[in-house]
PDB file of C-alpha atoms in Angstrom:
ATOM      1  CA  SER D   1      -6.729 -64.458  80.594  1.00 50.00           C
ATOM      2  CA  ASN D   2      -7.864 -66.800  77.841  1.00 49.00           C
ATOM      3  CA  PHE D   3     -10.869 -64.554  77.254  1.00 49.00           C
ATOM      4  CA  SER D   4      -8.726 -61.459  77.001  1.00 55.00           C
ATOM      5  CA  ARG D   5      -6.350 -63.106  74.542  1.00 56.00           C
ATOM      6  CA  SER D   6      -9.179 -64.309  72.324  1.00 58.00           C
ATOM      7  CA  HIS D   7     -10.770 -60.859  72.486  1.00 55.00           C
ATOM      8  CA  GLN D   8      -7.534 -59.164  71.456  1.00 57.00           C
ATOM      9  CA  HIS D   9      -7.097 -61.599  68.582  1.00 57.00           C
ATOM     10  CA  GLU D  10     -10.646 -60.918  67.366  1.00 59.00           C
ATOM     11  CA  VAL D  11     -10.111 -57.149  67.513  1.00 52.00           C
ATOM     12  CA  GLN D  12      -6.829 -57.377  65.604  1.00 56.00           C
ATOM     13  CA  SER D  13      -8.414 -59.553  62.912  1.00 56.00           C
ATOM     14  CA  LYS D  14     -11.204 -57.018  62.414  1.00 53.00           C
ATOM     15  CA  ILE D  15      -8.753 -54.135  62.151  1.00 52.00           C
ATOM     16  CA  CYS D  16      -6.450 -55.896  59.691  1.00 53.00           C
ATOM     17  CA  SER D  17      -9.222 -57.375  57.541  1.00 52.00           C
ATOM     18  CA  PRO D  18      -9.916 -55.586  54.175  1.00 53.00           C
ATOM     19  CA  PRO D  19     -13.000 -53.369  53.903  1.00 53.00           C
ATOM     20  CA  LEU D  20     -16.184 -54.940  52.716  1.00 52.00           C
ATOM     21  CA  PRO D  21     -16.918 -54.333  49.026  1.00 53.00           C
ATOM     22  CA  ILE D  22     -19.617 -51.815  48.122  1.00 52.00           C
ATOM     23  CA  PRO D  23     -22.190 -53.300  45.737  1.00 54.00           C
ATOM     24  CA  GLY D  24     -21.892 -51.906  42.167  1.00 52.00           C
ATOM     25  CA  ILE D  25     -18.798 -49.759  42.861  1.00 52.00           C
ATOM     26  CA  ASP D  26     -16.680 -51.657  40.315  1.00 54.00           C
ATOM     27  CA  ARG D  27     -19.208 -51.220  37.523  1.00 56.00           C
ATOM     28  CA  TYR D  28     -19.478 -47.483  38.316  1.00 49.00           C
ATOM     29  CA  LEU D  29     -15.721 -46.935  38.236  1.00 51.00           C
ATOM     30  CA  ILE D  30     -15.329 -48.871  34.998  1.00 53.00           C
ATOM     31  CA  SER D  31     -18.216 -47.060  33.277  1.00 57.00           C
ATOM     32  CA  SER D  32     -17.038 -43.585  34.403  1.00 56.00           C
ATOM     33  CA  THR D  33     -13.498 -44.352  33.215  1.00 56.00           C
ATOM     34  CA  LYS D  34     -14.808 -45.486  29.839  1.00 54.00           C
ATOM     35  CA  THR D  35     -16.975 -42.350  29.555  1.00 58.00           C
ATOM     36  CA  ARG D  36     -14.047 -40.014  30.265  1.00 56.00           C
ATOM     37  CA  HIS D  37     -11.869 -41.889  27.803  1.00 53.00           C
ATOM     38  CA  CYS D  38     -14.595 -41.703  25.139  1.00 58.00           C
ATOM     39  CA  ASN D  39     -15.122 -37.965  25.673  1.00 59.00           C
ATOM     40  CA  PHE D  40     -11.382 -37.330  25.472  1.00 52.00           C
ATOM     41  CA  SER D  41     -11.106 -39.419  22.302  1.00 59.00           C
ATOM     42  CA  CYS D  42     -14.033 -37.593  20.656  1.00 64.00           C
ATOM     43  CA  ALA D  43     -12.628 -34.167  21.545  1.00 60.00           C
ATOM     44  CA  ARG D  44      -9.215 -35.170  20.267  1.00 60.00           C
ATOM     45  CA  SER D  45     -10.642 -36.469  16.993  1.00 64.00           C
ATOM     46  CA  ARG D  46     -12.646 -33.264  16.486  1.00 66.00           C
ATOM     47  CA  THR D  47      -9.552 -31.161  17.123  1.00 62.00           C
ATOM     48  CA  GLU D  48      -7.518 -33.273  14.707  1.00 60.00           C
ATOM     49  CA  ARG D  49     -10.200 -32.908  12.020  1.00 67.00           C
ATOM     50  CA  LYS D  50     -10.248 -29.102  12.458  1.00 59.00           C
ATOM     51  CA  MET D  51      -6.471 -28.900  12.378  1.00 58.00           C
ATOM     52  CA  GLY D  52      -6.476 -31.101   9.307  1.00 60.00           C
ATOM     53  CA  ARG D  53      -8.879 -28.780   7.492  1.00 60.00           C
ATOM     54  CA  VAL D  54      -6.816 -25.712   8.418  1.00 49.00           C
ATOM     55  CA  THR D  55      -3.611 -27.456   7.381  1.00 53.00           C
ATOM     56  CA  LYS D  56      -5.164 -28.464   4.064  1.00 55.00           C
ATOM     57  CA  LYS D  57      -6.208 -24.854   3.383  1.00 55.00           C
ATOM     58  CA  VAL D  58      -2.762 -23.535   4.207  1.00 50.00           C
ATOM     59  CA  THR D  59      -0.986 -26.195   2.204  1.00 62.00           C
ATOM     60  CA  ARG D  60      -3.270 -25.608  -0.796  1.00 67.00           C
ATOM     61  CA  LYS D  61      -2.383 -21.903  -0.790  1.00 63.00           C
ATOM     62  CA  HIS D  62       1.304 -22.655  -0.454  1.00 62.00           C
ATOM     63  CA  ARG D  63       1.142 -25.263  -3.204  1.00 67.00           C
ATOM     64  CA  LYS D  64      -0.563 -22.795  -5.552  1.00 71.00           C
ATOM     65  CA  LYS D  65       2.037 -20.100  -4.879  1.00 66.00           C
ATOM     66  CA  LEU D  66       4.911 -22.529  -5.294  1.00 62.00           C
ATOM     67  CA  HIS D  67       3.364 -23.934  -8.465  1.00 66.00           C
ATOM     68  CA  LYS D  68       3.073 -20.466 -10.033  1.00 68.00           C
ATOM     69  CA  LEU D  69       6.639 -19.596  -9.064  1.00 62.00           C
ATOM     70  CA  LEU D  70       7.980 -22.859 -10.451  1.00 62.00           C
ATOM     71  CA  GLN D  71       6.079 -22.315 -13.705  1.00 67.00           C
ATOM     72  CA  LEU D  72       7.627 -18.860 -14.035  1.00 64.00           C
ATOM     73  CA  LEU D  73      11.093 -20.181 -13.333  1.00 58.00           C
ATOM     74  CA  ASP D  74      10.653 -23.147 -15.678  1.00 60.00           C
ATOM     75  CA  SER D  75       9.459 -20.916 -18.509  1.00 61.00           C
ATOM     76  CA  SER D  76      12.439 -18.605 -18.101  1.00 54.00           C
ATOM     77  CA  SER D  77      14.879 -21.513 -17.958  1.00 51.00           C
ATOM     78  CA  GLU D  78      13.287 -23.147 -21.018  1.00 54.00           C
ATOM     79  CA  SER D  79      13.662 -19.909 -22.975  1.00 51.00           C
ATOM     80  CA  ASP D  80      17.362 -19.822 -22.036  1.00 48.00           C
ATOM     81  CA  VAL D  81      17.860 -23.413 -23.155  1.00 45.00           C
ATOM     82  CA  SER D  82      16.081 -22.838 -26.465  1.00 49.00           C
ATOM     83  CA  SER D  83      18.163 -19.734 -27.155  1.00 48.00           C
ATOM     84  CA  LEU D  84      21.354 -21.663 -26.468  1.00 43.00           C
ATOM     85  CA  GLU D  85      20.284 -24.503 -28.763  1.00 48.00           C
ATOM     86  CA  SER D  86      19.409 -22.081 -31.562  1.00 48.00           C
ATOM     87  CA  THR D  87      22.851 -20.430 -31.385  1.00 46.00           C
ATOM     88  CA  GLY D  88      24.758 -23.754 -31.354  1.00 47.00           C
ATOM     89  CA  THR D  89      26.968 -24.684 -34.377  1.00 44.00           C
ATOM     90  CA  ASP D  90      27.628 -27.981 -36.150  1.00 46.00           C
ATOM     91  CA  SER D  91      31.248 -27.968 -35.027  1.00 42.00           C
ATOM     92  CA  ASP D  92      30.097 -28.120 -31.430  1.00 46.00           C
ATOM     93  CA  SER D  93      27.908 -31.114 -32.118  1.00 42.00           C
ATOM     94  CA  ASP D  94      30.714 -32.965 -33.941  1.00 46.00           C
ATOM     95  CA  ALA D  95      33.210 -32.432 -31.121  1.00 44.00           C
ATOM     96  CA  PRO D  96      34.334 -35.514 -29.163  1.00 43.00           C
ATOM     97  CA  LEU D  97      32.423 -36.416 -26.062  1.00 42.00           C
ATOM     98  CA  SER D  98      35.483 -36.018 -23.865  1.00 43.00           C
ATOM     99  CA  LYS D  99      35.285 -32.263 -24.303  1.00 43.00           C
ATOM    100  CA  HIS D 100      31.737 -32.239 -23.029  1.00 45.00           C
ATOM    101  CA  PRO D 101      31.668 -34.250 -19.807  1.00 46.00           C
ATOM    102  CA  THR D 102      28.250 -35.303 -18.690  1.00 47.00           C
ATOM    103  CA  GLN D 103      26.995 -33.785 -15.476  1.00 51.00           C
ATOM    104  CA  VAL D 104      24.120 -34.778 -13.270  1.00 48.00           C
ATOM    105  CA  PRO D 105      21.497 -31.993 -13.524  1.00 48.00           C
ATOM    106  CA  ASP D 106      20.793 -30.164 -10.327  1.00 55.00           C
ATOM    107  CA  PRO D 107      17.060 -29.609  -9.767  1.00 50.00           C
ATOM    108  CA  GLY D 108      17.679 -26.264  -8.103  1.00 53.00           C
ATOM    109  CA  SER D 109      20.120 -24.958 -10.714  1.00 60.00           C
ATOM    110  CA  SER D 110      17.396 -24.236 -13.293  1.00 61.00           C
ATOM    111  CA  GLN D 111      15.344 -22.393 -10.697  1.00 61.00           C
ATOM    112  CA  ASP D 112      18.350 -20.349  -9.559  1.00 68.00           C
ATOM    113  CA  GLN D 113      19.157 -19.537 -13.168  1.00 71.00           C
ATOM    114  CA  GLY D 114      15.567 -18.427 -13.727  1.00 68.00           C
ATOM    115  CA  VAL D 115      15.706 -16.137 -10.714  1.00 66.00           C
ATOM    116  CA  GLN D 116      18.971 -14.635 -11.944  1.00 72.00           C
ATOM    117  CA  ASN D 117      17.429 -14.022 -15.368  1.00 71.00           C
ATOM    118  CA  ILE D 118      14.447 -12.242 -13.827  1.00 68.00           C
ATOM    119  CA  LEU D 119      16.666 -10.043 -11.648  1.00 66.00           C
ATOM    120  CA  GLN D 120      18.924  -9.285 -14.600  1.00 69.00           C
ATOM    121  CA  PHE D 121      15.912  -8.289 -16.694  1.00 63.00           C
ATOM    122  CA  LEU D 122      14.644  -5.934 -13.977  1.00 62.00           C
ATOM    123  CA  GLY D 123      18.104  -4.441 -13.585  1.00 62.00           C
ATOM    124  CA  ASN D 124      18.353  -3.821 -17.315  1.00 61.00           C
ATOM    125  CA  GLN D 125      14.964  -2.143 -17.319  1.00 57.00           C
ATOM    126  CA  ALA D 126      16.011   0.172 -14.484  1.00 55.00           C
ATOM    127  CA  SER D 127      19.379   1.002 -16.056  1.00 57.00           C
ATOM    128  CA  ALA D 128      17.731   1.738 -19.415  1.00 61.00           C
ATOM    129  CA  ILE D 129      16.337   5.009 -17.972  1.00 68.00           C
ATOM    130  CA  LYS D 130      19.126   7.538 -18.273  1.00 77.00           C
ATOM    131  CA  ARG D 131      18.899  10.415 -15.844  1.00 83.00           C
ATOM    132  CA  PRO D 132      20.380  13.786 -16.763  1.00 86.00           C
ATOM    133  CA  GLU D 133      23.373  15.187 -14.928  1.00 91.00           C
ATOM    134  CA  VAL D 134      24.463  18.720 -14.068  1.00 90.00           C
ATOM    135  CA  SER D 135      27.712  20.118 -12.807  1.00 93.00           C
ATOM    136  CA  THR D 136      28.714  19.272  -9.266  1.00 93.00           C
ATOM    137  CA  ASP D 137      28.383  22.918  -8.195  1.00 94.00           C
ATOM    138  CA  VAL D 138      24.778  23.121  -9.387  1.00 93.00           C
ATOM    139  CA  ALA D 139      23.956  19.761  -7.789  1.00 93.00           C
ATOM    140  CA  ALA D 140      25.452  20.923  -4.480  1.00 94.00           C
ATOM    141  CA  LEU D 141      23.453  24.183  -4.606  1.00 93.00           C
ATOM    142  CA  ILE D 142      20.171  22.377  -5.261  1.00 92.00           C
ATOM    143  CA  SER D 143      20.938  19.870  -2.502  1.00 95.00           C
ATOM    144  CA  GLU D 144      21.478  22.699  -0.039  1.00 94.00           C
ATOM    145  CA  PHE D 145      18.111  24.233  -0.949  1.00 92.00           C
ATOM    146  CA  LEU D 146      16.385  20.866  -0.567  1.00 94.00           C
ATOM    147  CA  LEU D 147      17.991  19.901   2.737  1.00 95.00           C
ATOM    148  CA  LYS D 148      18.173  23.276   4.481  1.00 93.00           C
ATOM    149  CA  GLY D 149      15.633  25.425   2.666  1.00 93.00           C
ATOM    150  CA  ILE D 150      16.136  29.168   2.295  1.00 92.00           C
ATOM    151  CA  ASP D 151      16.022  31.834   4.955  1.00 92.00           C
ATOM    152  CA  LYS D 152      13.041  34.102   5.447  1.00 91.00           C
ATOM    153  CA  GLU D 153      14.568  37.171   3.764  1.00 93.00           C
ATOM    154  CA  SER D 154      15.700  35.241   0.692  1.00 92.00           C
ATOM    155  CA  ARG D 155      12.268  33.666   0.400  1.00 92.00           C
ATOM    156  CA  LYS D 156      10.566  37.058   0.595  1.00 92.00           C
ATOM    157  CA  THR D 157      12.915  38.593  -2.000  1.00 93.00           C
ATOM    158  CA  THR D 158      12.462  35.696  -4.414  1.00 91.00           C
ATOM    159  CA  LEU D 159       8.684  35.742  -4.162  1.00 92.00           C
ATOM    160  CA  GLU D 160       8.640  39.492  -4.797  1.00 92.00           C
ATOM    161  CA  SER D 161      10.881  39.033  -7.844  1.00 92.00           C
ATOM    162  CA  TYR D 162       8.476  36.518  -9.401  1.00 92.00           C
ATOM    163  CA  PRO D 163       4.904  37.653  -8.675  1.00 94.00           C
ATOM    164  CA  CYS D 164       1.949  35.553  -9.730  1.00 94.00           C
ATOM    165  CA  LEU D 165       0.560  35.995 -13.216  1.00 95.00           C
ATOM    166  CA  ALA D 166      -2.057  38.718 -13.430  1.00 94.00           C
ATOM    167  CA  ASN D 167      -4.345  36.898 -15.866  1.00 95.00           C
ATOM    168  CA  CYS D 168      -4.327  33.468 -14.182  1.00 95.00           C
ATOM    169  CA  PRO D 169      -6.579  33.598 -11.071  1.00 94.00           C
ATOM    170  CA  ALA D 170      -6.233  29.843 -10.539  1.00 95.00           C
ATOM    171  CA  LEU D 171      -2.723  30.487  -9.164  1.00 95.00           C
ATOM    172  CA  GLN D 172      -4.300  31.922  -6.021  1.00 95.00           C
ATOM    173  CA  PRO D 173      -4.756  29.249  -3.328  1.00 96.00           C
ATOM    174  CA  PRO D 174      -8.423  28.309  -2.866  1.00 95.00           C
ATOM    175  CA  VAL D 175     -10.108  29.843   0.161  1.00 94.00           C
ATOM    176  CA  ILE D 176     -12.136  27.798   2.646  1.00 93.00           C
ATOM    177  CA  ASN D 177     -15.855  28.420   2.306  1.00 90.00           C
ATOM    178  CA  PRO D 178     -17.139  30.665   5.140  1.00 89.00           C
ATOM    179  CA  GLU D 179     -19.797  28.157   6.245  1.00 87.00           C
ATOM    180  CA  VAL D 180     -17.119  25.449   6.431  1.00 89.00           C
ATOM    181  CA  ARG D 181     -14.520  27.605   8.169  1.00 90.00           C
ATOM    182  CA  SER D 182     -16.888  28.165  11.095  1.00 88.00           C
ATOM    183  CA  CYS D 183     -16.747  24.418  11.851  1.00 89.00           C
ATOM    184  CA  LEU D 184     -12.947  24.182  12.122  1.00 90.00           C
ATOM    185  CA  SER D 185     -10.754  24.017  15.195  1.00 91.00           C
ATOM    186  CA  THR D 186      -7.834  26.331  15.917  1.00 92.00           C
ATOM    187  CA  ASN D 187      -5.269  23.805  14.699  1.00 93.00           C
ATOM    188  CA  ALA D 188      -7.172  23.304  11.452  1.00 92.00           C
ATOM    189  CA  VAL D 189      -7.129  27.062  10.828  1.00 92.00           C
ATOM    190  CA  LYS D 190      -3.359  27.119  11.435  1.00 94.00           C
ATOM    191  CA  GLU D 191      -2.894  24.287   8.959  1.00 93.00           C
ATOM    192  CA  ASP D 192      -4.937  26.256   6.432  1.00 94.00           C
ATOM    193  CA  THR D 193      -2.539  29.194   6.794  1.00 94.00           C
ATOM    194  CA  PHE D 194       0.498  26.945   6.362  1.00 95.00           C
ATOM    195  CA  LEU D 195      -0.837  25.197   3.241  1.00 96.00           C
ATOM    196  CA  THR D 196      -1.826  28.544   1.723  1.00 95.00           C
ATOM    197  CA  LYS D 197       1.753  29.807   2.072  1.00 95.00           C
ATOM    198  CA  LEU D 198       3.085  26.672   0.409  1.00 96.00           C
ATOM    199  CA  GLN D 199       0.732  27.125  -2.517  1.00 97.00           C
ATOM    200  CA  LEU D 200       1.755  30.772  -2.878  1.00 96.00           C
ATOM    201  CA  GLN D 201       5.383  29.686  -3.224  1.00 96.00           C
ATOM    202  CA  LEU D 202       4.404  27.115  -5.843  1.00 96.00           C
ATOM    203  CA  ALA D 203       2.380  29.762  -7.674  1.00 96.00           C
ATOM    204  CA  SER D 204       5.447  32.017  -7.794  1.00 96.00           C
ATOM    205  CA  GLY D 205       7.541  29.201  -9.273  1.00 95.00           C
ATOM    206  CA  ILE D 206       4.830  28.380 -11.822  1.00 96.00           C
ATOM    207  CA  SER D 207       4.686  32.039 -12.866  1.00 96.00           C
ATOM    208  CA  ALA D 208       8.462  32.162 -13.378  1.00 94.00           C
ATOM    209  CA  LEU D 209       8.358  29.056 -15.561  1.00 95.00           C
ATOM    210  CA  ALA D 210       5.298  30.314 -17.417  1.00 95.00           C
ATOM    211  CA  VAL D 211       7.170  33.401 -18.666  1.00 94.00           C
ATOM    212  CA  GLY D 212       9.781  31.257 -20.422  1.00 92.00           C
ATOM    213  CA  PHE D 213       7.086  28.883 -21.652  1.00 93.00           C
ATOM    214  CA  ASP D 214       5.150  31.803 -23.135  1.00 94.00           C
ATOM    215  CA  LYS D 215       8.199  32.954 -25.126  1.00 94.00           C
ATOM    216  CA  GLN D 216       8.734  29.470 -26.518  1.00 92.00           C
ATOM    217  CA  TYR D 217       5.031  29.266 -27.342  1.00 93.00           C
ATOM    218  CA  GLU D 218       5.244  32.421 -29.453  1.00 93.00           C
ATOM    219  CA  ILE D 219       8.270  31.019 -31.283  1.00 92.00           C
ATOM    220  CA  THR D 220       6.504  27.725 -31.970  1.00 92.00           C
ATOM    221  CA  LYS D 221       3.325  29.478 -33.093  1.00 91.00           C
ATOM    222  CA  SER D 222       5.214  31.562 -35.654  1.00 91.00           C
ATOM    223  CA  ASN D 223       7.481  28.710 -36.802  1.00 89.00           C
ATOM    224  CA  SER D 224       6.038  25.295 -36.030  1.00 88.00           C
ATOM    225  CA  THR D 225       8.705  22.670 -36.597  1.00 91.00           C
ATOM    226  CA  ASP D 226       9.593  19.426 -34.892  1.00 91.00           C
ATOM    227  CA  GLU D 227      12.408  21.165 -33.047  1.00 91.00           C
ATOM    228  CA  THR D 228      10.305  24.080 -31.788  1.00 90.00           C
ATOM    229  CA  ARG D 229       7.499  21.754 -30.710  1.00 91.00           C
ATOM    230  CA  ALA D 230       9.995  19.606 -28.800  1.00 91.00           C
ATOM    231  CA  ASP D 231      11.339  22.720 -27.061  1.00 91.00           C
ATOM    232  CA  LEU D 232       7.801  23.765 -26.186  1.00 91.00           C
ATOM    233  CA  GLU D 233       7.089  20.353 -24.696  1.00 92.00           C
ATOM    234  CA  ARG D 234      10.253  20.517 -22.586  1.00 91.00           C
ATOM    235  CA  CYS D 235       9.183  23.908 -21.238  1.00 92.00           C
ATOM    236  CA  CYS D 236       5.692  22.637 -20.451  1.00 93.00           C
ATOM    237  CA  ALA D 237       6.766  19.534 -18.499  1.00 93.00           C
ATOM    238  CA  PRO D 238       8.002  21.378 -15.345  1.00 93.00           C
ATOM    239  CA  LEU D 239       4.834  23.478 -15.362  1.00 94.00           C
ATOM    240  CA  LYS D 240       2.650  20.372 -15.361  1.00 94.00           C
ATOM    241  CA  ILE D 241       4.588  18.759 -12.513  1.00 95.00           C
ATOM    242  CA  ILE D 242       4.461  21.779 -10.191  1.00 96.00           C
ATOM    243  CA  ALA D 243       0.828  22.528 -11.082  1.00 96.00           C
ATOM    244  CA  ASP D 244      -0.088  18.950 -10.181  1.00 96.00           C
ATOM    245  CA  VAL D 245       1.573  19.392  -6.772  1.00 96.00           C
ATOM    246  CA  PHE D 246      -0.454  22.598  -6.301  1.00 97.00           C
ATOM    247  CA  HIS D 247      -3.659  20.677  -7.029  1.00 96.00           C
ATOM    248  CA  ALA D 248      -2.641  17.795  -4.732  1.00 96.00           C
ATOM    249  CA  ILE D 249      -2.204  20.222  -1.827  1.00 96.00           C
ATOM    250  CA  SER D 250      -5.716  21.560  -2.453  1.00 95.00           C
ATOM    251  CA  LEU D 251      -7.135  18.030  -2.331  1.00 93.00           C
ATOM    252  CA  HIS D 252      -5.205  17.235   0.841  1.00 94.00           C
ATOM    253  CA  HIS D 253      -6.434  20.481   2.377  1.00 94.00           C
ATOM    254  CA  ARG D 254     -10.039  19.582   1.674  1.00 91.00           C
ATOM    255  CA  TYR D 255      -9.724  16.002   2.934  1.00 90.00           C
ATOM    256  CA  SER D 256      -8.138  17.231   6.179  1.00 92.00           C
ATOM    257  CA  ILE D 257     -11.246  19.368   6.792  1.00 91.00           C
ATOM    258  CA  LEU D 258     -13.833  16.651   6.113  1.00 89.00           C
ATOM    259  CA  PRO D 259     -13.591  15.056   9.616  1.00 89.00           C
ATOM    260  CA  PHE D 260     -15.017  18.297  11.060  1.00 89.00           C
ATOM    261  CA  LEU D 261     -18.111  18.069   8.838  1.00 85.00           C
ATOM    262  CA  ASP D 262     -21.162  15.850   8.670  1.00 80.00           C
ATOM    263  CA  GLY D 263     -20.814  12.449   7.067  1.00 76.00           C
ATOM    264  CA  ASN D 264     -23.190  13.365   4.240  1.00 76.00           C
ATOM    265  CA  VAL D 265     -20.981  16.329   3.366  1.00 77.00           C
ATOM    266  CA  ARG D 266     -18.035  13.964   2.873  1.00 75.00           C
ATOM    267  CA  LYS D 267     -19.927  12.018   0.227  1.00 74.00           C
ATOM    268  CA  PHE D 268     -21.288  15.184  -1.355  1.00 75.00           C
ATOM    269  CA  SER D 269     -17.940  17.034  -1.503  1.00 77.00           C
ATOM    270  CA  ASP D 270     -16.568  14.811  -4.279  1.00 78.00           C
ATOM    271  CA  THR D 271     -19.106  16.306  -6.675  1.00 79.00           C
ATOM    272  CA  CYS D 272     -18.012  19.884  -5.881  1.00 83.00           C
ATOM    273  CA  PRO D 273     -15.119  21.079  -8.079  1.00 87.00           C
ATOM    274  CA  ILE D 274     -12.394  23.268  -6.603  1.00 91.00           C
ATOM    275  CA  ASP D 275     -12.326  26.875  -7.835  1.00 92.00           C
ATOM    276  CA  GLU D 276     -11.547  30.022  -5.869  1.00 92.00           C
ATOM    277  CA  PHE D 277     -13.206  28.235  -2.942  1.00 93.00           C
ATOM    278  CA  LEU D 278     -11.941  24.944  -1.568  1.00 92.00           C
ATOM    279  CA  PHE D 279     -15.392  23.330  -1.760  1.00 90.00           C
ATOM    280  CA  GLY D 280     -16.531  25.323  -4.785  1.00 88.00           C
ATOM    281  CA  LYS D 281     -18.476  28.565  -4.931  1.00 88.00           C
ATOM    282  CA  THR D 282     -21.748  26.696  -5.571  1.00 84.00           C
ATOM    283  CA  PHE D 283     -21.327  24.483  -2.501  1.00 82.00           C
ATOM    284  CA  PRO D 284     -24.021  26.194  -0.332  1.00 78.00           C
ATOM    285  CA  ASP D 285     -26.682  26.053  -3.047  1.00 80.00           C
ATOM    286  CA  GLN D 286     -25.859  22.474  -3.978  1.00 74.00           C
ATOM    287  CA  TRP D 287     -25.900  21.383  -0.338  1.00 69.00           C
ATOM    288  CA  LYS D 288     -29.296  22.996   0.222  1.00 74.00           C
ATOM    289  CA  SER D 289     -30.687  21.307  -2.865  1.00 69.00           C
ATOM    290  CA  ALA D 290     -29.278  17.942  -1.799  1.00 65.00           C
ATOM    291  CA  SER D 291     -30.661  18.311   1.747  1.00 67.00           C
ATOM    292  CA  GLU D 292     -34.117  19.274   0.487  1.00 63.00           C
ATOM    293  CA  ALA D 293     -34.112  16.351  -1.918  1.00 59.00           C
ATOM    294  CA  GLN D 294     -33.167  14.003   0.921  1.00 61.00           C
ATOM    295  CA  ARG D 295     -35.952  15.315   3.170  1.00 65.00           C
ATOM    296  CA  LEU D 296     -38.431  15.028   0.315  1.00 57.00           C
ATOM    297  CA  GLY D 297     -37.343  11.444  -0.280  1.00 63.00           C
ATOM    298  CA  PHE D 298     -37.910  10.548   3.383  1.00 62.00           C
ATOM    299  CA  SER D 299     -41.368  12.139   3.319  1.00 62.00           C
ATOM    300  CA  ILE D 300     -42.584  10.262   0.244  1.00 66.00           C
ATOM    301  CA  LYS D 301     -40.992   6.950   1.183  1.00 64.00           C
ATOM    302  CA  LYS D 302     -43.461   4.173   1.939  1.00 61.00           C
ATOM    303  CA  LYS D 303     -43.810   3.675   5.676  1.00 63.00           C
TER     304      LYS D 303
END
């Protein structure tokens, strides 16, 4: 019994006793902890340095923009102050101080005043342009044409009433070159038809205006005065505007076709003027010459 009790006590002491220390385990744990802490600190410092550089760049840009804006506002406010001082009278300066109570200047008031001056200046510039007015009936009629258009029969009748000028072939919409047309898709051909119809309508309007312009030109040629020249200029202005729209449609038409062509053609097309053909009547010959010159350049280039 004594042996069994002593044996049980020995077993319990072994179970409850702490584990034996492993040699070097403390130094390993301490060194690994220090290494992780060092790596984390280095990564954090690198990140902070990067963020600091980015923040400095951003703040520099913001400071420059704010500095320019403040200079503009200060200059406008200084001009206002100088104008007020120049218009002041001696009676104002001799007045008692009680009539002019001192106020603490607000730093933002000068900037707000400068902004108001800038906006007022822009508003005055816009209001200085006086637009003409017509009667309300005429304005309503033009608005209806612009918003709803005209029906097919009215369009046909109007175009027949004002045919294109016989001695001005440039009023005819330019035709797509045959060699280019063969490269187009069905939708591109449909767009060509649509743009051609638009240009025919513009050509009819240009012809109608040109008749009145021609009459005024004859009057000015026979009696050239300031008044007749001013009338001639007023007749010419609508012609220039509509003719420029006609030309812009031709340019848009050509640029919409370029994606169907070779990349070299896109660069080359800018040198081809528009005439009765969209890419110019000399386009085939010029393209052949350019292609031959390019092949010759490749052949003589040093290998």
